[in-house]
PDB file of C-alpha atoms in Angstrom:
ATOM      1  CA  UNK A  20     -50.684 -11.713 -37.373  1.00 52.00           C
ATOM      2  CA  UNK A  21     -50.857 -15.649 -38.171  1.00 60.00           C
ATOM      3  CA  UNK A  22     -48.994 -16.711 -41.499  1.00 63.00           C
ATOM      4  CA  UNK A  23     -51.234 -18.056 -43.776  1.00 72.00           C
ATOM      5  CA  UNK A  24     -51.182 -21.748 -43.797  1.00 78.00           C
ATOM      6  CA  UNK A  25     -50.276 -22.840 -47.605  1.00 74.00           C
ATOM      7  CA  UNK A  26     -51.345 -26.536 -46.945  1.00 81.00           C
ATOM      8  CA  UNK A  27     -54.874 -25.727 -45.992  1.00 82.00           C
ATOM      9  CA  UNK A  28     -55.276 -23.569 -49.109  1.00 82.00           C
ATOM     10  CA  UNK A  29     -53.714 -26.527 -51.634  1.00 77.00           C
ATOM     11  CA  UNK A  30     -55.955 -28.976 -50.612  1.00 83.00           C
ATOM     12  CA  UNK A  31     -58.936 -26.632 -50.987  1.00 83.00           C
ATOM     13  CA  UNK A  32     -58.310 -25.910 -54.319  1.00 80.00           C
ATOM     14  CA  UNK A  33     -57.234 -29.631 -55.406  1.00 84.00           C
ATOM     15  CA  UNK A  34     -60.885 -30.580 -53.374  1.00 84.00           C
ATOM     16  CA  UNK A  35     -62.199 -28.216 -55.702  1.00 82.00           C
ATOM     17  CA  UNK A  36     -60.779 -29.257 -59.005  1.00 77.00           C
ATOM     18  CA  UNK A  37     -61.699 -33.006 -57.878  1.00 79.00           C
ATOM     19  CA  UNK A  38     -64.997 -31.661 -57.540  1.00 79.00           C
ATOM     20  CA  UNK A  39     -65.303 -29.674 -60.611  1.00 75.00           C
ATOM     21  CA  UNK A  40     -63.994 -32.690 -62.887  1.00 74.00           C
ATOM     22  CA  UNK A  41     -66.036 -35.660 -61.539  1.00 75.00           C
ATOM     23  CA  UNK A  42     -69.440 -33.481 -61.694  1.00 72.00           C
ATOM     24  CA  UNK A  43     -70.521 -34.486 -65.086  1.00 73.00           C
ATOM     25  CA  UNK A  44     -73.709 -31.814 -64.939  1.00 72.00           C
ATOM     26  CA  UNK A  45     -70.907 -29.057 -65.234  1.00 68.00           C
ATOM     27  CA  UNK A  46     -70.844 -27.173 -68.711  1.00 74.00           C
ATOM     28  CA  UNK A  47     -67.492 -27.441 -70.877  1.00 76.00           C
ATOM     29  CA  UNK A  48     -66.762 -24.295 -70.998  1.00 77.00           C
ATOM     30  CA  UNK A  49     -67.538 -23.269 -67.738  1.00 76.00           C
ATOM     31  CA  UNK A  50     -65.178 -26.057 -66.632  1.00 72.00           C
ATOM     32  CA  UNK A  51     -62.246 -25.007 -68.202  1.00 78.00           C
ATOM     33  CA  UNK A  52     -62.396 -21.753 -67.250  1.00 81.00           C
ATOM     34  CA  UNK A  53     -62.958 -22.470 -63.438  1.00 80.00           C
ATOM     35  CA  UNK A  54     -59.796 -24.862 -63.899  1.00 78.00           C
ATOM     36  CA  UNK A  55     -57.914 -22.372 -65.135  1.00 84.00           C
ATOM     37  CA  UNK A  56     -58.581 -20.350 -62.521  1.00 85.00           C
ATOM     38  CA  UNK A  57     -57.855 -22.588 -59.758  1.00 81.00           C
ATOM     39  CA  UNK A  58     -55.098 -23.852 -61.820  1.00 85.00           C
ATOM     40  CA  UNK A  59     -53.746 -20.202 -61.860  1.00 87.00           C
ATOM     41  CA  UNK A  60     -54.666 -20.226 -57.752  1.00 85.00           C
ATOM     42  CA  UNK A  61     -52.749 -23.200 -56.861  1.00 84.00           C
ATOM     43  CA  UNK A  62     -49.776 -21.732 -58.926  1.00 87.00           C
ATOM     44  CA  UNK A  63     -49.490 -19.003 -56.843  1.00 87.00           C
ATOM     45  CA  UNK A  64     -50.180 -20.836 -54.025  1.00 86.00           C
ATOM     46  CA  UNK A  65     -47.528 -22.871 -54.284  1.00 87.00           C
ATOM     47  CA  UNK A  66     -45.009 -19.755 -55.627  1.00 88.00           C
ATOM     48  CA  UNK A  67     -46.083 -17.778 -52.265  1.00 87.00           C
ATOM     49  CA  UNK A  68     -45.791 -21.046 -50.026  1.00 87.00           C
ATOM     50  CA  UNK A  69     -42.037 -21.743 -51.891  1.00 89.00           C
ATOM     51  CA  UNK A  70     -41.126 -17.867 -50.966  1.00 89.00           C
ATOM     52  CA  UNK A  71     -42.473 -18.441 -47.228  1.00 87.00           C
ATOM     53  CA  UNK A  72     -40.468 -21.531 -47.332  1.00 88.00           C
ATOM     54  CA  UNK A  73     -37.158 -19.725 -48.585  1.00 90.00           C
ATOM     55  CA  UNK A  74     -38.028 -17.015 -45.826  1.00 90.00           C
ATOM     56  CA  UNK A  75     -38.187 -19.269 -43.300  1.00 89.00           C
ATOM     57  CA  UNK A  76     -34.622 -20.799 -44.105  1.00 92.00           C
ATOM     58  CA  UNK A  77     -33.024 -17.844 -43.946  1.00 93.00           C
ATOM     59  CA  UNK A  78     -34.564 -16.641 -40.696  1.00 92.00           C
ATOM     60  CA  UNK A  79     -33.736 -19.884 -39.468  1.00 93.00           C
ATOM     61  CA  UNK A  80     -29.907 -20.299 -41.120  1.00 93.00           C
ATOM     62  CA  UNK A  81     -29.940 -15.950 -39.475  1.00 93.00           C
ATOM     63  CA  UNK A  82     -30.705 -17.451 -36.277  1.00 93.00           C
ATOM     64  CA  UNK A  83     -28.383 -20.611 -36.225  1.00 93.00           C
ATOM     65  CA  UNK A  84     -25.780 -18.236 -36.492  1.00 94.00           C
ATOM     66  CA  UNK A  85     -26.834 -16.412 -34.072  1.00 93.00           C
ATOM     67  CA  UNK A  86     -26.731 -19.312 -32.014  1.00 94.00           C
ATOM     68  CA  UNK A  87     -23.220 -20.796 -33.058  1.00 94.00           C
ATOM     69  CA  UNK A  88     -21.926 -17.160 -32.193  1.00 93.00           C
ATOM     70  CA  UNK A  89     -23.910 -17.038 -29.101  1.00 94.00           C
ATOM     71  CA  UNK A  90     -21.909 -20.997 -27.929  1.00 94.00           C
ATOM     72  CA  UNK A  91     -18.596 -19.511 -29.931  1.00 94.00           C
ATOM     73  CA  UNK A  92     -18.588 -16.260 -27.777  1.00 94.00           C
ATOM     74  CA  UNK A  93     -19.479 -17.968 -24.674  1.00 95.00           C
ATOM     75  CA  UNK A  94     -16.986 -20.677 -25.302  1.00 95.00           C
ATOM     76  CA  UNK A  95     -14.232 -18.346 -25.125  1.00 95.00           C
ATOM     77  CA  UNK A  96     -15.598 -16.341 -22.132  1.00 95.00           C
ATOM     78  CA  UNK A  97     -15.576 -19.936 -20.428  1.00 95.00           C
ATOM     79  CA  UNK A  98     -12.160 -20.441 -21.550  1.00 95.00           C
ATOM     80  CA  UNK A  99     -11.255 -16.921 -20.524  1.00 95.00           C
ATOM     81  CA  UNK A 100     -12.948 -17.355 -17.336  1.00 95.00           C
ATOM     82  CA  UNK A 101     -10.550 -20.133 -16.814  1.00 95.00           C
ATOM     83  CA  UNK A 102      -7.126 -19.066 -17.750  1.00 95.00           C
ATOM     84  CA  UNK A 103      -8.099 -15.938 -15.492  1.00 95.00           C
ATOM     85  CA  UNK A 104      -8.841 -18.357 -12.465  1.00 94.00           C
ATOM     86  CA  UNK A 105      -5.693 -20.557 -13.119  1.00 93.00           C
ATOM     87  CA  UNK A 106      -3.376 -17.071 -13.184  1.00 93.00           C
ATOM     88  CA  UNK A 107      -5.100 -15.385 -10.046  1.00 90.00           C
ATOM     89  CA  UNK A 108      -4.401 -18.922  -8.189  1.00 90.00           C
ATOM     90  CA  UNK A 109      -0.778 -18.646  -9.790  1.00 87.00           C
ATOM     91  CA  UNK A 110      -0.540 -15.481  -8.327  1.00 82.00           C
ATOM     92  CA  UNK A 111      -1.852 -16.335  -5.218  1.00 79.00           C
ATOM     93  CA  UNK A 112       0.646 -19.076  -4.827  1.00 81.00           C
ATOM     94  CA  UNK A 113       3.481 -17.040  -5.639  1.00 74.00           C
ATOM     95  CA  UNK A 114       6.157 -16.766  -2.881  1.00 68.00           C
ATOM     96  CA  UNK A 115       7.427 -13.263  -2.883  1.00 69.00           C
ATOM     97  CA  UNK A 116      10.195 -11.680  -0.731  1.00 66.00           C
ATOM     98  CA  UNK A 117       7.330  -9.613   1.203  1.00 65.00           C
ATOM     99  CA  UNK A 118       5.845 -12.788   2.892  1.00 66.00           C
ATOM    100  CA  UNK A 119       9.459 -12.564   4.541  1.00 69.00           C
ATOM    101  CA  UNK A 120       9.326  -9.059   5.633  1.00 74.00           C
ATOM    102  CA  UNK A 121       9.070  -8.693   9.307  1.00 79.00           C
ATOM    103  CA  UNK A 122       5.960  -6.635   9.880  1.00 81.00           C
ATOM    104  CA  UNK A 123       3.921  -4.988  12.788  1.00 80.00           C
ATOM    105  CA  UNK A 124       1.144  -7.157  13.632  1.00 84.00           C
ATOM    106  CA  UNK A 125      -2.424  -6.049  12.259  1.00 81.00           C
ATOM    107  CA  UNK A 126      -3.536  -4.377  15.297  1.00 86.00           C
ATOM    108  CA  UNK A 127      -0.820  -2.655  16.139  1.00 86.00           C
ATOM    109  CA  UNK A 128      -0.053  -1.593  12.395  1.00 85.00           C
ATOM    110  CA  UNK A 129      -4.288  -0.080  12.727  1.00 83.00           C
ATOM    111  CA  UNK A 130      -3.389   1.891  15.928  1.00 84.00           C
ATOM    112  CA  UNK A 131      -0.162   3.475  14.931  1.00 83.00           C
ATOM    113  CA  UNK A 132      -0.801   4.234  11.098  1.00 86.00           C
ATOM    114  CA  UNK A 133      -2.891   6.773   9.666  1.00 86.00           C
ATOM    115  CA  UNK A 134      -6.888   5.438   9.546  1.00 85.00           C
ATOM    116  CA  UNK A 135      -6.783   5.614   5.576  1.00 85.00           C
ATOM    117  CA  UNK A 136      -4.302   3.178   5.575  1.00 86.00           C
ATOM    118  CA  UNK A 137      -6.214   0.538   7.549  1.00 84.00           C
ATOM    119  CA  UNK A 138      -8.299  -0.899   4.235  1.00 86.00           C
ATOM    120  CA  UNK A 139      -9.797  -4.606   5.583  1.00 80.00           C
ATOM    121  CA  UNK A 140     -12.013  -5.259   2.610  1.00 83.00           C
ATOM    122  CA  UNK A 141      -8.851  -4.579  -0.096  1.00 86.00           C
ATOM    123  CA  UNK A 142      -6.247  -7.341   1.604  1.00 82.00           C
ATOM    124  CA  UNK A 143      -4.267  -6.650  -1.501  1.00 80.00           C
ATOM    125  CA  UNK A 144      -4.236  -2.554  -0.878  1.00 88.00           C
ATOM    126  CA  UNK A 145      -3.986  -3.377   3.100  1.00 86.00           C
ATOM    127  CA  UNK A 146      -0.079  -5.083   2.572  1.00 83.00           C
ATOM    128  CA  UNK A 147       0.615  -2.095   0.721  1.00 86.00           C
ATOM    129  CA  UNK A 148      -0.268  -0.052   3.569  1.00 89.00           C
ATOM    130  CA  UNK A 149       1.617  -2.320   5.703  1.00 86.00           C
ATOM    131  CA  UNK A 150       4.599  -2.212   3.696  1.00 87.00           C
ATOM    132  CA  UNK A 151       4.796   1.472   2.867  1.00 88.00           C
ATOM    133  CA  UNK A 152       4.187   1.815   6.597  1.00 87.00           C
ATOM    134  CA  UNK A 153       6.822  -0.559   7.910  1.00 87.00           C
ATOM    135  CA  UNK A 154       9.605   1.268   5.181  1.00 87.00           C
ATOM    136  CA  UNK A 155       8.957   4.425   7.127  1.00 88.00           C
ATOM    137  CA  UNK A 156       9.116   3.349  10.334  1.00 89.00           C
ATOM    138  CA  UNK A 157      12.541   1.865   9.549  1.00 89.00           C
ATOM    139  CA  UNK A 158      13.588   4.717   8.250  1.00 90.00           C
ATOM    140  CA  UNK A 159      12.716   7.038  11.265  1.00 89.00           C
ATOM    141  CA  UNK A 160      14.751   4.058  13.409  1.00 89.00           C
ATOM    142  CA  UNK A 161      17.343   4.118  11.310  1.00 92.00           C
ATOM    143  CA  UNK A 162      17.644   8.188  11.933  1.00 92.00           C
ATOM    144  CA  UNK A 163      17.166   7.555  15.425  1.00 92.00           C
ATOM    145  CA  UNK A 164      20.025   4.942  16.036  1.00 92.00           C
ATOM    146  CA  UNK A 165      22.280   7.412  13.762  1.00 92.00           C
ATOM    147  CA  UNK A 166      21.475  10.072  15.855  1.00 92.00           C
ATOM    148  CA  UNK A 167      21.994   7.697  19.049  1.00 92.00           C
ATOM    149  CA  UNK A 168      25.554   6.892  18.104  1.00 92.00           C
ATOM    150  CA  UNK A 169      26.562   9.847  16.928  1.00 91.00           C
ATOM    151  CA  UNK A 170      25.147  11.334  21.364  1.00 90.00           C
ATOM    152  CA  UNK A 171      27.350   8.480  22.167  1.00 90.00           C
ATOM    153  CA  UNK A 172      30.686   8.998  19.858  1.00 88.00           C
ATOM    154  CA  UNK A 173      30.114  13.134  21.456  1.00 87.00           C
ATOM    155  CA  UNK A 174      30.003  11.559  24.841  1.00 86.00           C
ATOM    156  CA  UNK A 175      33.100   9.216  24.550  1.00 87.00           C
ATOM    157  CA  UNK A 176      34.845  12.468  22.996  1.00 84.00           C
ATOM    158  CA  UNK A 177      33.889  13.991  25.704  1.00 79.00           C
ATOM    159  CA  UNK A 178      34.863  11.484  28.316  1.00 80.00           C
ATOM    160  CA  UNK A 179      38.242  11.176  26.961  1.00 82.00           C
ATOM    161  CA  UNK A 180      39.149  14.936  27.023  1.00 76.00           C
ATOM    162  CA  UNK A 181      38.007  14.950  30.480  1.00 76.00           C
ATOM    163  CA  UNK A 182      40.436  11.773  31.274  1.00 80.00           C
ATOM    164  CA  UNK A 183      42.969  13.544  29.487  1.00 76.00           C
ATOM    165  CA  UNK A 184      42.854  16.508  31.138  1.00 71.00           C
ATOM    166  CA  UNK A 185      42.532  14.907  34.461  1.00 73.00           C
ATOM    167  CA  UNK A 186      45.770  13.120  34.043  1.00 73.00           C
ATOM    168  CA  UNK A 187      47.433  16.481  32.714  1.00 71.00           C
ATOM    169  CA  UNK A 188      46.396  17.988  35.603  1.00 69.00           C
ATOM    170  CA  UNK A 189      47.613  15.419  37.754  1.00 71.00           C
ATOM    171  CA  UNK A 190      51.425  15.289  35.963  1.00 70.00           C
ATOM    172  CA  UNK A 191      51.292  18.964  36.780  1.00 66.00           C
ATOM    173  CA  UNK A 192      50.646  19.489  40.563  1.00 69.00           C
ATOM    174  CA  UNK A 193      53.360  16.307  40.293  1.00 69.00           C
ATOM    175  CA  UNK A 194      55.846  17.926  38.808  1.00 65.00           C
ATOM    176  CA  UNK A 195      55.327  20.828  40.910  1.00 62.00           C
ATOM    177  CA  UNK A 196      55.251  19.627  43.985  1.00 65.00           C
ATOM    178  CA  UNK A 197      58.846  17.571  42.716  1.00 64.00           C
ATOM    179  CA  UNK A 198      59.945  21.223  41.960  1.00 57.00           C
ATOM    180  CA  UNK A 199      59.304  23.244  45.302  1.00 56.00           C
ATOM    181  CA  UNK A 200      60.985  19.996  47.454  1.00 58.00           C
ATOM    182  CA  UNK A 201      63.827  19.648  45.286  1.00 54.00           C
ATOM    183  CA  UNK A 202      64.838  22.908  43.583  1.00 50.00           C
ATOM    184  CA  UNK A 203      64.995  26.320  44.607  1.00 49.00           C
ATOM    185  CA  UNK A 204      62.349  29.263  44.145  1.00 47.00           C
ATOM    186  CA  UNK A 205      63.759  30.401  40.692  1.00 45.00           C
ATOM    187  CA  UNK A 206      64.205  27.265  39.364  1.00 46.00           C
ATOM    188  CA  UNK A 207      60.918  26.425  40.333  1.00 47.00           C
ATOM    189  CA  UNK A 208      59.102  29.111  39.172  1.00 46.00           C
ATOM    190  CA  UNK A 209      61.209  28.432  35.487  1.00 51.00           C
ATOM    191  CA  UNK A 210      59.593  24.647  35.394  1.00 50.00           C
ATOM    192  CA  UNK A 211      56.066  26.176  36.366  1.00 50.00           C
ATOM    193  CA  UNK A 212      55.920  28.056  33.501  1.00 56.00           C
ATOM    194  CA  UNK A 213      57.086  25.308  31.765  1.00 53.00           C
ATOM    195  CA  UNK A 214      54.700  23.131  33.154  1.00 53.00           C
ATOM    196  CA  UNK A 215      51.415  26.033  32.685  1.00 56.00           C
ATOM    197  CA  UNK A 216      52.503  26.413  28.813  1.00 59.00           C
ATOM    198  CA  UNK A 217      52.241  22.739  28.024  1.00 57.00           C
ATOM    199  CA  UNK A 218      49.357  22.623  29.991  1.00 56.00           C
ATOM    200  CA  UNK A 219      47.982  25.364  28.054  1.00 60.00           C
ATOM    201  CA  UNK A 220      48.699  23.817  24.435  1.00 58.00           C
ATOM    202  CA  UNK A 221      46.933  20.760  26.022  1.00 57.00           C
ATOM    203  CA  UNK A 222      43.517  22.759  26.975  1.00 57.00           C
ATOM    204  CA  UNK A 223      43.740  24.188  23.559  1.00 63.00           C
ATOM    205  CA  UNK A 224      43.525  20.805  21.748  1.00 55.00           C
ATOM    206  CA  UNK A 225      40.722  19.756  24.047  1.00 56.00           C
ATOM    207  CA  UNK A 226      38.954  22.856  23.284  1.00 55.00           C
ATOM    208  CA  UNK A 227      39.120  21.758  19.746  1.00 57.00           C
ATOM    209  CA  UNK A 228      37.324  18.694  20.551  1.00 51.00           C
ATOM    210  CA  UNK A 229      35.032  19.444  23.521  1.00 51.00           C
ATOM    211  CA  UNK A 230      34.600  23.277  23.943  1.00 46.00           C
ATOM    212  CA  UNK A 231      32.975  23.316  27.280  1.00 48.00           C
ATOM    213  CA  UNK A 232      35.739  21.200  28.513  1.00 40.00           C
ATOM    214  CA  UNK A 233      38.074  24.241  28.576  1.00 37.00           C
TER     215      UNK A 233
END
């Protein structure tokens, strides 16, 4: 529905007034009555064309703040917009020690780690991966070379009693064969026994160190 249009309706009663004062055949009485009338018309004419008016400022004052929060709110979403950009390209400049870190290359990281871990279209989520991946394969090294050296200490343990008891056997068939050129039976058989005993307490202290040596 159209809003009436005040102006139209003025100058059709002022046409009308005009009208009704400069036609002289027009009875007295009859002409102030009709002029009160349109009198009365125009009055509210111009009271209902004064509200429209006062209606029509505030809807538009309503809706020029509308506006100017409209520009205020998407001022600060620009603004926002921008201090966001400025700290993701802080962050993306931002040397940590992880750009360091020694990793598996990207293929090799995709065969050897579980598929759930291999996530190309989150890069962020993917050096994660990478990382949580690389800690645990250290780890398992680490055990592994622990493990390694400790074989190794066993074997040079093991090495050495054998050397040891290589040379005690050696001193023994020495000393032995020293004893049967030099000395006679008894004697000889006294400096076996000597000879068995201490090479007794010396299997017993291998045995401490390599059982199966004994």
């Amino acid at each position: 529905m159209s809003a009436p249009n005040y102006t139209e309706q003025y100058e059709g009663v002022i046409q009308t007034l005009e009208a009704l004062v400069l036609d002289p055949s027009t009875d007295p009485f009859i002409l102030h009555a009709r002029t009160s009338a349109l009198n009365a018309r125009l009055k509210a004419i111009l009271r209902a064309a004064n509200a429209a008016t006062r209606a029509a400022k505030a809807v538009t004052t309503a809706a020029r703040l509308d506006l100017e929060q409209s520009e205020l709110g998407l001022q600060n979403l620009t603004y926002e917009k921008r201090h966001l950009e400025r700290e993701i390209e802080k962050c993306r400049q931002f040397a940590t020690v992880y750009q360091d870190v020694p990793l598996h290359p990207l293929e090799e990281f995709q065969l050897l780690a579980p598929p759930e871990a291999y996530t190309p279209d989150d890069e962020h989520q993917l050096l994660l991966n990478r990382l949580s991946f690389e800690y645990v394969e250290r780890q398992r090294l680490e055990r592994e070379k622990k493990a390694k050296l400790q074989e190794k200490e066993e074997l040079l343990k093991g090495s050495k009693a054998r050397t040891t008891l290589q040379d005690s056997m050696s001193v023994t068939i020495e000393a032995a064969s020293k004893v049967s050129t030099s000395r006679p039976h008894a004697i000889f058989l006294t400096q076996y026994q000597v000879v068995v005993e201490g090479q007794k307490k010396i299997h017993s202290e291998i045995a401490t160190v390599l059982p199966h040596a004994v």
